[in-house]
Short mmCIF file of C-alpha atoms (C1' of nucleotides) in Angstrom, two decimals:
data_model
loop_
_atom_site.label_atom_id
_atom_site.label_comp_id
_atom_site.label_asym_id
_atom_site.label_seq_id
_atom_site.Cartn_x
_atom_site.Cartn_y
_atom_site.Cartn_z
CA MET A 963 115.73 42.82 -31.85
CA ILE A 964 112.42 41.48 -33.01
CA ASP A 965 109.63 40.91 -30.50
CA LEU A 966 109.65 37.32 -29.22
CA ALA A 967 106.10 37.67 -27.94
CA GLN A 968 104.97 38.62 -31.44
CA LEU A 969 106.86 35.67 -32.89
CA ARG A 970 104.97 33.34 -30.51
CA ARG A 971 101.65 35.02 -31.21
CA GLU A 972 101.85 35.10 -35.00
CA PRO A 973 104.79 33.02 -36.22
CA GLU A 974 103.51 32.78 -39.79
CA PHE A 975 103.22 36.55 -40.12
CA VAL A 976 106.77 37.06 -38.82
CA LYS A 977 108.17 34.35 -41.07
CA ALA A 978 106.47 35.83 -44.12
CA ALA A 979 107.79 39.32 -43.31
CA LEU A 980 111.35 38.08 -42.74
CA ALA A 981 111.24 35.95 -45.89
CA ARG A 982 110.85 39.19 -47.84
CA ARG A 983 114.37 40.08 -46.80
CA GLY A 984 115.88 36.67 -47.28
CA VAL A 985 115.59 35.06 -43.83
CA SER A 986 114.63 31.40 -44.23
CA HIS A 987 111.70 29.79 -42.44
CA GLU A 988 114.11 27.27 -40.94
CA THR A 989 116.09 30.05 -39.25
CA VAL A 990 112.92 31.39 -37.64
CA ASP A 991 111.65 27.92 -36.72
CA ALA A 992 114.91 27.23 -34.92
CA ILE A 993 114.28 30.28 -32.75
CA VAL A 994 110.71 29.26 -31.97
CA GLU A 995 112.05 25.86 -30.95
CA LEU A 996 114.76 27.37 -28.73
CA ASP A 997 112.23 29.66 -27.13
CA SER A 998 109.95 26.85 -26.04
CA GLU A 999 112.93 24.88 -24.74
CA HIS A 1000 114.02 27.98 -22.87
CA ARG A 1001 110.66 28.36 -21.20
CA ARG A 1002 110.58 24.71 -20.22
CA LEU A 1003 113.98 24.97 -18.50
CA LEU A 1004 113.00 28.26 -16.95
CA GLN A 1005 110.03 26.71 -15.21
CA GLU A 1006 112.13 23.83 -13.96
CA ALA A 1007 114.89 26.03 -12.59
CA GLU A 1008 112.50 28.50 -11.02
CA GLY A 1009 110.52 25.73 -9.34
CA LEU A 1010 113.69 24.38 -7.75
CA ARG A 1011 114.80 27.83 -6.69
CA ALA A 1012 111.44 28.42 -5.03
CA GLN A 1013 112.00 25.21 -3.03
CA VAL A 1014 115.43 26.33 -1.90
CA LYS A 1015 114.08 29.66 -0.78
CA ASP A 1016 111.25 28.02 1.13
CA LEU A 1017 113.60 25.54 2.83
CA SER A 1018 115.98 28.33 3.78
CA ARG A 1019 113.14 30.21 5.38
CA GLN A 1020 112.35 27.10 7.41
CA VAL A 1021 115.99 26.75 8.47
CA GLY A 1022 115.84 30.26 9.85
CA GLU A 1023 112.65 29.52 11.74
CA ALA A 1024 114.04 26.29 13.14
CA ARG A 1025 117.21 28.05 14.30
CA ARG A 1026 115.20 30.69 16.09
CA ALA A 1027 113.11 27.93 17.71
CA LYS A 1028 116.38 26.35 18.88
CA ALA A 1029 115.52 23.16 16.97
CA ASP A 1030 119.05 22.64 15.70
CA ASP A 1031 118.55 19.05 14.55
CA VAL A 1032 115.56 20.09 12.41
CA ALA A 1033 117.55 22.97 11.02
CA GLY A 1034 120.40 20.64 10.16
CA SER A 1035 118.27 18.21 8.22
CA LEU A 1036 116.48 21.03 6.40
CA SER A 1037 119.87 22.45 5.44
CA THR A 1038 120.91 19.12 4.00
CA THR A 1039 117.73 18.84 1.93
CA SER A 1040 118.12 22.41 0.74
CA ARG A 1041 121.71 21.76 -0.27
CA GLU A 1042 120.58 18.80 -2.38
CA VAL A 1043 117.81 20.74 -4.07
CA GLY A 1044 120.26 23.57 -4.59
CA GLU A 1045 122.58 21.20 -6.42
CA ARG A 1046 119.80 20.23 -8.81
CA GLU A 1047 118.88 23.88 -9.22
CA ARG A 1048 122.47 24.68 -10.23
CA LEU A 1049 122.37 22.03 -12.94
CA ALA A 1050 119.02 23.21 -14.26
CA SER A 1051 120.21 26.82 -14.28
CA ALA A 1052 123.36 25.92 -16.18
CA ALA A 1053 121.26 24.22 -18.85
CA LEU A 1054 118.96 27.23 -18.90
CA ASP A 1055 121.84 29.68 -19.31
CA ALA A 1056 123.24 27.71 -22.22
CA VAL A 1057 119.92 27.76 -24.06
CA ALA A 1058 119.35 31.43 -23.23
CA GLU A 1059 122.74 32.34 -24.65
CA THR A 1060 122.11 30.43 -27.89
CA LEU A 1061 118.68 31.98 -28.21
CA ARG A 1062 120.05 35.46 -27.66
CA ALA A 1063 122.86 34.97 -30.16
CA GLN A 1064 120.45 33.80 -32.84
CA LEU A 1065 117.94 36.50 -32.07
CA LEU A 1066 120.61 39.19 -32.44
CA MET A 1067 121.26 37.98 -35.98
CA ILE A 1068 117.62 38.36 -37.03
CA PRO A 1069 116.94 41.62 -38.89
CA ASN A 1070 113.91 43.84 -38.41
CA LEU A 1071 110.56 43.15 -40.07
CA PRO A 1072 110.10 45.32 -43.17
CA SER A 1073 107.23 47.75 -43.00
CA PRO A 1074 104.24 46.72 -45.18
CA GLU A 1075 104.71 49.64 -47.60
CA VAL A 1076 108.29 48.58 -48.37
CA PRO A 1077 108.47 47.20 -51.93
CA ASP A 1078 109.56 43.63 -52.63
CA GLY A 1079 112.98 42.96 -54.06
CA ALA A 1080 116.23 41.20 -53.35
CA ASP A 1081 118.79 43.97 -53.84
CA GLU A 1082 119.30 47.60 -54.76
CA SER A 1083 118.16 47.03 -58.35
CA ALA A 1084 114.59 46.73 -57.01
CA ASN A 1085 114.64 50.02 -55.12
CA VAL A 1086 111.84 52.33 -56.23
CA GLU A 1087 112.55 55.85 -57.37
CA VAL A 1088 109.98 58.11 -55.72
CA ARG A 1089 110.88 61.46 -57.29
CA ARG A 1090 113.65 63.62 -58.68
CA TRP A 1091 114.36 67.23 -57.97
CA TRP A 1092 116.45 69.91 -59.67
CA VAL A 1093 116.55 73.67 -59.72
CA GLY A 1094 113.48 75.09 -61.42
CA ILE A 1095 111.47 71.88 -61.52
CA GLU A 1096 108.56 73.64 -59.76
CA ASN A 1097 108.36 75.97 -62.79
CA GLY A 1098 108.46 73.17 -65.31
CA ALA A 1099 112.19 73.14 -66.00
CA GLU A 1100 113.55 70.03 -67.72
CA PHE A 1101 116.29 67.86 -66.21
CA PRO A 1102 119.37 70.10 -66.27
CA THR A 1103 121.70 69.94 -69.25
CA PHE A 1104 125.14 69.98 -67.74
CA MET A 1105 127.81 71.80 -69.72
CA ALA A 1106 131.15 70.39 -70.75
CA HIS A 1107 132.88 72.38 -68.01
CA GLN A 1108 130.67 70.57 -65.45
CA ARG A 1109 131.50 67.18 -66.90
CA VAL A 1110 134.84 67.04 -65.14
CA ALA A 1111 135.36 64.58 -62.31
CA HIS A 1112 135.79 66.26 -58.93
CA TRP A 1113 139.16 64.63 -58.32
CA GLU A 1114 140.54 66.38 -61.39
CA THR A 1115 139.12 69.78 -60.53
CA ALA A 1116 140.14 69.33 -56.92
CA SER A 1117 143.66 68.44 -57.95
CA ASP A 1118 143.86 71.48 -60.26
CA LEU A 1119 142.64 73.74 -57.48
CA GLY A 1120 144.74 72.07 -54.79
CA ILE A 1121 141.80 71.51 -52.44
CA LEU A 1122 141.98 67.73 -52.07
CA ASP A 1123 145.19 65.73 -51.56
CA LEU A 1124 144.39 62.04 -51.80
CA GLU A 1125 148.07 61.09 -52.04
CA ALA A 1126 148.79 62.80 -48.75
CA GLY A 1127 145.79 61.08 -47.15
CA ALA A 1128 147.00 57.71 -48.42
CA LYS A 1129 150.48 58.38 -47.07
CA LEU A 1130 149.07 59.09 -43.61
CA ALA A 1131 146.36 56.47 -43.29
CA GLY A 1132 146.15 54.44 -46.48
CA SER A 1133 143.98 54.86 -49.53
CA MET A 1134 140.42 56.09 -49.21
CA PHE A 1135 141.28 58.34 -46.27
CA PRO A 1136 140.95 61.75 -47.90
CA LEU A 1137 142.90 64.81 -46.91
CA TYR A 1138 141.22 68.12 -47.74
CA ARG A 1139 143.25 71.28 -47.81
CA GLY A 1140 142.79 75.00 -48.17
CA ASP A 1141 139.39 75.93 -49.54
CA GLY A 1142 138.50 72.24 -49.71
CA SER A 1143 138.83 71.93 -45.96
CA ARG A 1144 137.05 75.24 -45.49
CA LEU A 1145 134.16 74.06 -47.65
CA LEU A 1146 133.73 70.98 -45.53
CA ARG A 1147 133.58 73.07 -42.38
CA ALA A 1148 131.14 75.48 -44.03
CA LEU A 1149 128.77 72.66 -44.97
CA SER A 1150 128.66 71.26 -41.45
CA PHE A 1151 128.03 74.64 -39.85
CA PHE A 1152 125.39 75.45 -42.46
CA ALA A 1153 123.50 72.21 -41.74
CA LEU A 1154 123.74 72.45 -37.95
CA ASP A 1155 122.33 75.97 -38.10
CA ARG A 1156 119.40 74.79 -40.20
CA HIS A 1157 118.48 72.15 -37.57
CA ARG A 1158 118.87 74.38 -34.54
CA ASP A 1159 115.16 75.21 -34.40
CA ALA A 1160 114.13 71.70 -33.35
CA TYR A 1161 117.15 69.49 -32.73
CA GLU A 1162 119.53 69.67 -29.78
CA GLU A 1163 123.13 69.64 -30.93
CA ILE A 1164 125.27 66.86 -29.48
CA ARG A 1165 129.00 66.28 -29.79
CA PRO A 1166 129.37 62.59 -28.84
CA PRO A 1167 132.52 60.46 -28.59
CA SER A 1168 133.74 59.07 -31.91
CA VAL A 1169 134.28 55.62 -30.44
CA ALA A 1170 131.78 53.30 -28.78
CA LEU A 1171 131.79 50.19 -26.61
CA THR A 1172 130.80 46.81 -28.01
CA GLU A 1173 127.56 46.99 -26.02
CA THR A 1174 126.74 50.33 -27.63
CA MET A 1175 127.30 48.86 -31.08
CA MET A 1176 124.93 46.01 -30.21
CA SER A 1177 122.10 48.44 -29.43
CA THR A 1178 121.89 49.88 -32.92
CA GLY A 1179 122.35 46.48 -34.56
CA HIS A 1180 125.83 47.17 -35.97
CA LEU A 1181 127.13 44.26 -33.92
CA PRO A 1182 127.29 41.34 -34.11
CA LYS A 1183 126.40 41.37 -37.80
CA SER A 1184 128.56 44.09 -39.28
CA ALA A 1185 131.82 43.67 -37.39
CA ASP A 1186 133.79 43.46 -40.64
CA ASP A 1187 132.55 46.87 -41.74
CA MET A 1188 133.95 48.70 -38.74
CA TYR A 1189 137.31 49.69 -37.31
CA GLU A 1190 138.00 48.00 -34.01
CA ILE A 1191 140.29 48.99 -31.14
CA PRO A 1192 140.52 45.62 -29.37
CA ARG A 1193 142.86 46.69 -26.59
CA ASP A 1194 140.20 49.01 -25.22
CA GLY A 1195 137.10 47.13 -26.33
CA LEU A 1196 136.16 50.05 -28.57
CA TRP A 1197 134.94 50.57 -32.11
CA MET A 1198 135.16 53.66 -34.30
CA ILE A 1199 131.61 54.83 -34.94
CA PRO A 1200 130.30 54.32 -38.50
CA THR A 1201 127.61 56.97 -37.89
CA ALA A 1202 126.40 59.28 -35.09
CA GLU A 1203 123.32 57.06 -34.97
CA VAL A 1204 125.37 54.76 -32.74
CA PRO A 1205 125.99 57.14 -29.82
CA LEU A 1206 122.70 59.02 -30.21
CA THR A 1207 120.58 55.87 -30.04
CA SER A 1208 122.34 54.80 -26.85
CA MET A 1209 122.20 58.16 -25.07
CA ASN A 1210 119.14 57.07 -23.10
CA ARG A 1211 119.97 53.40 -23.01
CA GLY A 1212 118.21 51.52 -20.23
CA GLU A 1213 116.00 54.45 -19.34
CA ILE A 1214 112.27 54.94 -19.04
CA LEU A 1215 111.33 58.32 -20.44
CA ASP A 1216 108.18 60.25 -19.72
CA GLU A 1217 105.83 60.54 -22.67
CA SER A 1218 105.83 64.33 -22.29
CA MET A 1219 109.56 64.37 -23.13
CA LEU A 1220 108.95 62.88 -26.57
CA PRO A 1221 109.91 63.37 -29.26
CA ILE A 1222 113.54 63.90 -28.22
CA ARG A 1223 115.27 65.26 -31.30
CA LEU A 1224 119.04 65.36 -31.56
CA THR A 1225 121.59 66.33 -34.16
CA ALA A 1226 125.31 65.63 -34.24
CA LEU A 1227 128.28 66.33 -36.43
CA THR A 1228 130.77 63.46 -36.26
CA PRO A 1229 133.36 61.73 -38.35
CA CYS A 1230 132.14 58.36 -39.65
CA PHE A 1231 134.47 55.42 -40.15
CA ARG A 1232 133.71 52.56 -42.51
CA ARG A 1233 135.97 49.75 -43.61
CA GLU A 1234 133.90 49.13 -46.73
CA ALA A 1235 135.13 45.54 -46.58
CA GLY A 1236 132.52 44.21 -48.98
CA ALA A 1237 133.21 46.92 -51.52
CA ALA A 1238 136.95 46.48 -52.04
CA GLY A 1239 138.00 47.87 -55.38
CA ARG A 1240 134.61 49.40 -56.22
CA ASP A 1241 134.06 53.14 -56.68
CA THR A 1242 137.50 53.94 -55.38
CA ARG A 1243 138.14 57.09 -57.37
CA GLY A 1244 138.12 60.40 -55.59
CA LEU A 1245 135.47 60.78 -52.92
CA LEU A 1246 133.02 58.23 -54.30
CA ARG A 1247 133.73 55.85 -51.42
CA VAL A 1248 135.95 56.73 -48.47
CA HIS A 1249 136.83 55.21 -45.10
CA GLU A 1250 136.27 58.43 -43.16
CA PHE A 1251 133.83 61.25 -43.76
CA ASP A 1252 132.03 63.93 -41.79
CA LYS A 1253 128.28 63.74 -41.45
CA VAL A 1254 125.52 65.67 -39.73
CA GLU A 1255 122.98 63.24 -38.38
CA LEU A 1256 119.39 63.84 -37.31
CA PHE A 1257 117.86 61.54 -34.75
CA ALA A 1258 114.66 61.16 -32.73
CA TYR A 1259 113.28 59.01 -29.96
CA CYS A 1260 109.52 59.13 -30.31
CA THR A 1261 106.24 57.39 -29.58
CA PRO A 1262 104.92 55.01 -32.24
CA ALA A 1263 102.30 57.62 -33.13
CA GLN A 1264 104.96 60.31 -33.67
CA ALA A 1265 107.31 58.15 -35.70
CA GLU A 1266 105.89 58.75 -39.15
CA ALA A 1267 105.99 62.53 -38.76
CA ALA A 1268 109.49 62.39 -37.26
CA HIS A 1269 110.71 60.33 -40.20
CA ALA A 1270 109.09 62.72 -42.67
CA ASP A 1271 110.65 65.71 -40.92
CA ILE A 1272 114.16 64.28 -41.20
CA LEU A 1273 113.62 63.47 -44.87
CA ALA A 1274 112.29 66.98 -45.51
CA ARG A 1275 115.30 68.55 -43.80
CA ALA A 1276 117.79 66.43 -45.73
CA GLU A 1277 116.04 67.29 -48.99
CA GLY A 1278 115.82 70.92 -47.94
CA LEU A 1279 119.59 71.15 -47.61
CA LEU A 1280 120.11 69.66 -51.08
CA ARG A 1281 117.62 72.12 -52.52
CA GLU A 1282 119.26 75.07 -50.82
CA LEU A 1283 122.53 73.90 -52.28
CA GLY A 1284 120.86 73.71 -55.68
CA LEU A 1285 121.93 70.13 -56.29
CA THR A 1286 120.06 67.65 -58.45
CA TYR A 1287 118.93 64.59 -56.54
CA ARG A 1288 116.56 61.66 -56.49
CA VAL A 1289 114.60 59.93 -53.72
CA LEU A 1290 114.60 56.15 -53.46
CA GLU A 1291 112.39 53.88 -51.39
CA LEU A 1292 114.56 50.88 -50.51
CA CYS A 1293 113.16 47.43 -51.25
CA ALA A 1294 112.95 44.76 -48.53
CA GLY A 1295 116.17 43.06 -49.61
CA ASP A 1296 118.24 46.26 -49.48
CA LEU A 1297 117.21 47.42 -46.00
CA GLY A 1298 119.84 47.68 -43.27
CA THR A 1299 119.60 45.09 -40.48
CA SER A 1300 117.72 47.28 -38.01
CA SER A 1301 115.53 49.26 -40.36
CA ALA A 1302 111.84 48.69 -41.05
CA ARG A 1303 111.78 51.35 -43.75
CA THR A 1304 114.49 53.43 -45.39
CA ILE A 1305 114.47 56.25 -47.89
CA ASP A 1306 117.75 57.14 -49.57
CA LEU A 1307 118.72 60.43 -51.16
CA GLU A 1308 121.15 60.33 -54.06
CA VAL A 1309 122.76 63.44 -55.43
CA TYR A 1310 123.56 63.67 -59.12
CA SER A 1311 127.21 64.15 -59.79
CA PRO A 1312 127.62 65.50 -63.36
CA GLY A 1313 131.39 65.06 -63.56
CA VAL A 1314 131.21 61.30 -63.05
CA ASP A 1315 127.62 61.00 -64.31
CA ARG A 1316 126.47 59.02 -61.28
CA TRP A 1317 123.89 59.19 -58.53
CA LEU A 1318 125.68 59.23 -55.16
CA GLU A 1319 124.02 58.27 -51.88
CA VAL A 1320 124.29 61.17 -49.43
CA SER A 1321 121.51 60.37 -46.97
CA SER A 1322 119.65 57.40 -45.62
CA VAL A 1323 116.54 58.14 -43.60
CA SER A 1324 115.36 55.17 -41.57
CA TRP A 1325 112.55 54.17 -39.27
CA PHE A 1326 113.49 51.37 -36.89
CA ARG A 1327 110.18 51.00 -35.06
CA ASP A 1328 111.08 49.48 -31.64
CA PHE A 1329 113.87 47.22 -32.98
CA GLN A 1330 116.76 49.32 -31.66
CA ALA A 1331 114.84 50.45 -28.58
CA ARG A 1332 114.32 46.83 -27.59
CA ARG A 1333 118.06 46.17 -27.90
CA ALA A 1334 118.97 49.41 -26.12
CA ASN A 1335 116.07 49.05 -23.66
CA VAL A 1336 114.72 52.57 -24.10
CA ARG A 1337 111.09 52.87 -23.05
CA PHE A 1338 108.53 55.51 -22.21
CA ARG A 1339 105.72 55.70 -19.71
CA SER A 1340 102.29 56.63 -20.96
CA SER A 1341 98.70 56.22 -19.85
CA GLU A 1342 98.66 52.86 -21.66
CA GLY A 1343 101.64 51.65 -19.65
CA THR A 1344 105.34 51.35 -20.35
CA GLN A 1345 106.40 50.56 -23.90
CA PHE A 1346 109.42 50.79 -26.16
CA VAL A 1347 110.10 54.04 -28.00
CA HIS A 1348 110.53 54.17 -31.74
CA THR A 1349 113.79 55.46 -33.20
CA VAL A 1350 114.22 57.26 -36.49
CA ASN A 1351 117.32 58.83 -37.98
CA GLY A 1352 118.81 60.15 -41.14
CA SER A 1353 121.82 61.95 -42.52
CA ALA A 1354 121.47 65.62 -43.28
CA LEU A 1355 123.93 65.21 -44.79
CA ALA A 1356 127.03 63.08 -45.44
CA TRP A 1357 129.53 65.59 -46.80
CA ALA A 1358 132.20 63.82 -48.85
CA ARG A 1359 129.92 63.10 -51.78
CA VAL A 1360 128.06 66.40 -51.44
CA TRP A 1361 131.43 68.09 -51.59
CA ALA A 1362 132.16 66.18 -54.82
CA ALA A 1363 128.77 67.05 -56.36
CA LEU A 1364 129.22 70.74 -55.48
CA VAL A 1365 132.67 70.91 -57.04
CA GLU A 1366 131.35 69.31 -60.22
CA THR A 1367 128.01 71.09 -60.46
CA TYR A 1368 129.43 74.53 -59.81
CA ARG A 1369 132.61 74.24 -61.85
CA GLN A 1370 133.00 77.27 -64.13
CA PRO A 1371 134.42 77.32 -67.67
CA ASP A 1372 137.66 78.80 -66.30
CA GLY A 1373 138.12 75.85 -63.93
CA THR A 1374 137.24 77.72 -60.74
CA VAL A 1375 134.22 76.82 -58.60
CA THR A 1376 131.47 79.28 -57.67
CA LEU A 1377 129.54 77.96 -54.69
CA PRO A 1378 125.83 78.65 -54.04
CA GLN A 1379 125.13 81.88 -52.16
CA VAL A 1380 123.68 80.08 -49.10
CA LEU A 1381 127.21 79.05 -48.22
CA ALA A 1382 128.62 82.58 -48.33
CA PRO A 1383 128.02 83.25 -44.61
CA TYR A 1384 129.81 80.04 -43.74
CA PHE A 1385 132.50 79.92 -46.42
CA GLY A 1386 133.14 83.67 -46.26
CA ASP A 1387 133.08 83.91 -50.03
CA VAL A 1388 131.68 81.75 -52.83
CA THR A 1389 134.69 81.33 -55.10
CA ILE A 1390 137.27 78.59 -55.03
CA ARG A 1391 140.38 79.60 -57.00
CA PRO A 1392 143.59 77.66 -57.52
CA ARG A 1393 145.73 77.54 -54.42
CA PRO A 1394 148.69 79.85 -55.02
"C1'" G B 411 149.35 56.47 -12.90
"C1'" G B 412 148.97 56.52 -6.98
"C1'" A B 413 145.81 56.98 -2.25
"C1'" G B 414 141.04 57.21 -0.13
"C1'" G B 415 135.48 57.47 -0.38
"C1'" G B 416 131.14 56.00 -2.92
"C1'" A B 417 127.23 53.42 -6.45
"C1'" U B 418 120.17 51.11 -3.28
"C1'" G B 419 113.26 52.74 -6.39
"C1'" A B 420 111.51 59.16 -10.36
"C1'" C B 421 114.77 61.89 -6.66
"C1'" A B 422 116.99 62.13 -1.71
"C1'" G B 423 118.39 58.48 1.67
"C1'" A B 424 118.30 54.11 5.56
"C1'" G B 425 119.52 49.06 5.64
"C1'" C B 426 125.43 45.92 6.20
"C1'" G B 427 123.61 37.52 6.71
"C1'" G B 428 117.29 35.01 7.66
"C1'" A B 429 110.29 37.90 8.19
"C1'" C B 430 114.05 43.08 2.77
"C1'" G B 431 111.50 44.19 -3.36
"C1'" A B 432 113.69 46.94 0.34
"C1'" A B 433 112.47 52.02 6.21
"C1'" U B 434 111.69 57.23 5.86
"C1'" G B 435 111.11 61.85 3.22
"C1'" U B 436 110.02 64.34 -1.46
"C1'" A B 437 107.60 63.93 -6.07
"C1'" C B 438 103.43 61.59 -8.46
"C1'" C B 439 98.15 59.38 -8.64
"C1'" G B 440 93.32 58.69 -6.08
"C1'" G B 441 90.13 59.95 -1.76
"C1'" U B 442 88.35 62.91 2.76
"C1'" C B 443 87.89 68.01 4.13
"C1'" U B 444 87.01 72.91 1.26
"C1'" U B 445 82.84 77.55 -2.63
"C1'" G B 446 87.72 76.43 -5.14
"C1'" A B 447 92.85 75.83 -4.10
"C1'" A B 448 96.60 75.10 -0.43
"C1'" A B 449 97.53 72.66 4.13
"C1'" A B 450 96.22 68.39 6.92
"C1'" C B 451 94.69 63.37 6.98
"C1'" C B 452 93.73 58.36 4.47
"C1'" G B 453 95.10 55.07 0.51
"C1'" G B 454 98.07 53.87 -3.79
"C1'" C B 455 102.76 54.24 -6.20
"C1'" G B 456 109.57 50.13 -9.50
"C1'" U B 457 110.96 46.89 -13.82
"C1'" G B 458 111.04 42.39 -16.37
"C1'" G B 459 109.82 37.15 -16.92
"C1'" G B 460 106.97 32.26 -16.35
"C1'" C B 461 102.63 29.58 -15.93
"C1'" U B 462 97.76 26.34 -13.52
"C1'" U B 463 95.75 34.54 -13.16
"C1'" G B 464 96.84 33.34 -8.44
"C1'" C B 465 100.97 32.37 -7.37
"C1'" C B 466 106.12 31.83 -8.50
"C1'" C B 467 111.04 33.73 -10.24
"C1'" A B 468 114.71 37.58 -11.22
"C1'" C B 469 116.65 42.54 -10.45
"C1'" C B 470 119.95 47.03 -4.60
"C1'" G B 471 126.65 49.50 -10.50
"C1'" U B 472 128.62 44.75 -13.54
"C1'" G B 473 130.57 39.72 -13.31
"C1'" G B 474 132.18 35.72 -10.24
"C1'" G B 475 132.50 33.31 -5.24
"C1'" U B 476 131.14 31.79 0.08
"C1'" U B 477 126.39 30.05 2.54
"C1'" C B 478 120.77 26.03 3.83
"C1'" A B 479 119.97 31.48 2.93
"C1'" A B 480 123.35 37.57 0.18
"C1'" A B 481 121.32 44.51 -0.93
"C1'" U B 482 124.23 42.81 3.41
"C1'" C B 483 130.44 38.73 3.56
"C1'" C B 484 134.80 37.75 -0.17
"C1'" C B 485 137.24 38.62 -5.18
"C1'" A B 486 137.61 41.13 -9.88
"C1'" C B 487 135.93 44.95 -13.01
"C1'" U B 488 133.30 49.60 -14.46
"C1'" C B 489 131.74 54.39 -13.35
"C1'" C B 490 131.42 58.79 -10.00
"C1'" C B 491 133.66 62.05 -6.03
"C1'" U B 492 138.17 63.98 -3.15
"C1'" C B 493 143.51 64.46 -2.93
"C1'" C B 494 148.50 63.70 -5.36
"C1'" G B 495 151.16 63.05 -10.06
"C1'" C B 496 151.06 63.82 -15.40
"C1'" C B 497 149.01 66.44 -19.47
"C1'" A B 498 146.30 69.77 -24.30
#
RNA sequence: GGAGGGAUGACAGAGCGGACGAAUGUACCGGUCUUGAAAACCGGCGUGGGCUUGCCCACCGUGGGUUCAAAUCCCACUCCCUCCGCCA
């Protein structure tokens, strides 16, 4: 949620910032208008309520003074004022509800350093990385045996069974088996171990209440992108960001507790409604995947470092895995609803010759904290925390890139050594 | 799923129609005392909102209702605890 006080203080600045991500001036003006109407009604209703309270006090005094006739007439007056107060409050509630609904649809202000642009084509590539680049190595030349799509290799090796997944849950719900399943588990354990030094591991529920989804900004805007369980008022989480951001919902933290850094391995569920028919082969786009998320509540002053730390950890994992990747700064038009700044990591997948998004590291400023009402107490008073988060990493596509990058001429896969302690071995051979 | 008990400030815990935004204790912050600290004593100490910045309004799990007036009475719901049932 954007800051209404800021909107009142500097409406032109807010409008200009939101225009960068496609929000019209009219939309913002409508909110300014509603806000002033809201305040007008608020004053009216509160004035009447103050009268009722004062009259009621006098009724009590009159009763105690045994002046029953006075008490009776005061009661009558109070009842009349109360009736007017009820009407004013009803009008107030209606305006407040409209204002709230419109405010919830407004995305966050992009950070000044975010580049202009309407969609992903305007994202800015910050850097690329591959094994040996520090020593001047050129972009890797991938061999013919690496130019095989992961779904083919996986099928040959019997480590991914998309048909079985489709039979159970429909297409784009992958079923991993044998070494494929073991690899997935190895990746998660590997990542969680790498974050243990600074991030507390959490295992949250995989479903969340509507209210919880509101806090991160996934509702009301992205309802179509999520799986809903209407009977219980629940939604399948699209990312661990959802539960982690709401862990301290409604609380006032002490500044000394910050930053609070959390990590969680969860399944992530996405309907991918807007992407029907696109990138449907193999693991390019799936409805369910495992992801290790990094998250922090911090002070505004800590936010930049916290964001950088998450990015460094996500990149660090890709480097340890020896994968080729690039770093993108998202343009204003491609930012998620709640984000002020986002940096994506895309891994290069030689078999399909594509860059695949495997991490999104975002800084939300106080946008989510305002919705979730998470604050901290400091010497300068109570203020909203900043939230930052990022994947480190989302495994389905990493799994695909590993299978392609490390495919050997004989069709087996030799995994990087860092996974040996977790995988038990480094070789994936055909399932007998 | 059934029966009972509970939810109040950072924490503990009173209040059960009117002077209650809320006793008391602890914690915390300031002061007195002290060489310093502790103890003792004194004072302060919730959050949000509105505007005429001094006042007003809201908040005692959540949402409704009764009343001139609700933390307090009524209804529904949520969560926690105890017992029974069921269950991995």
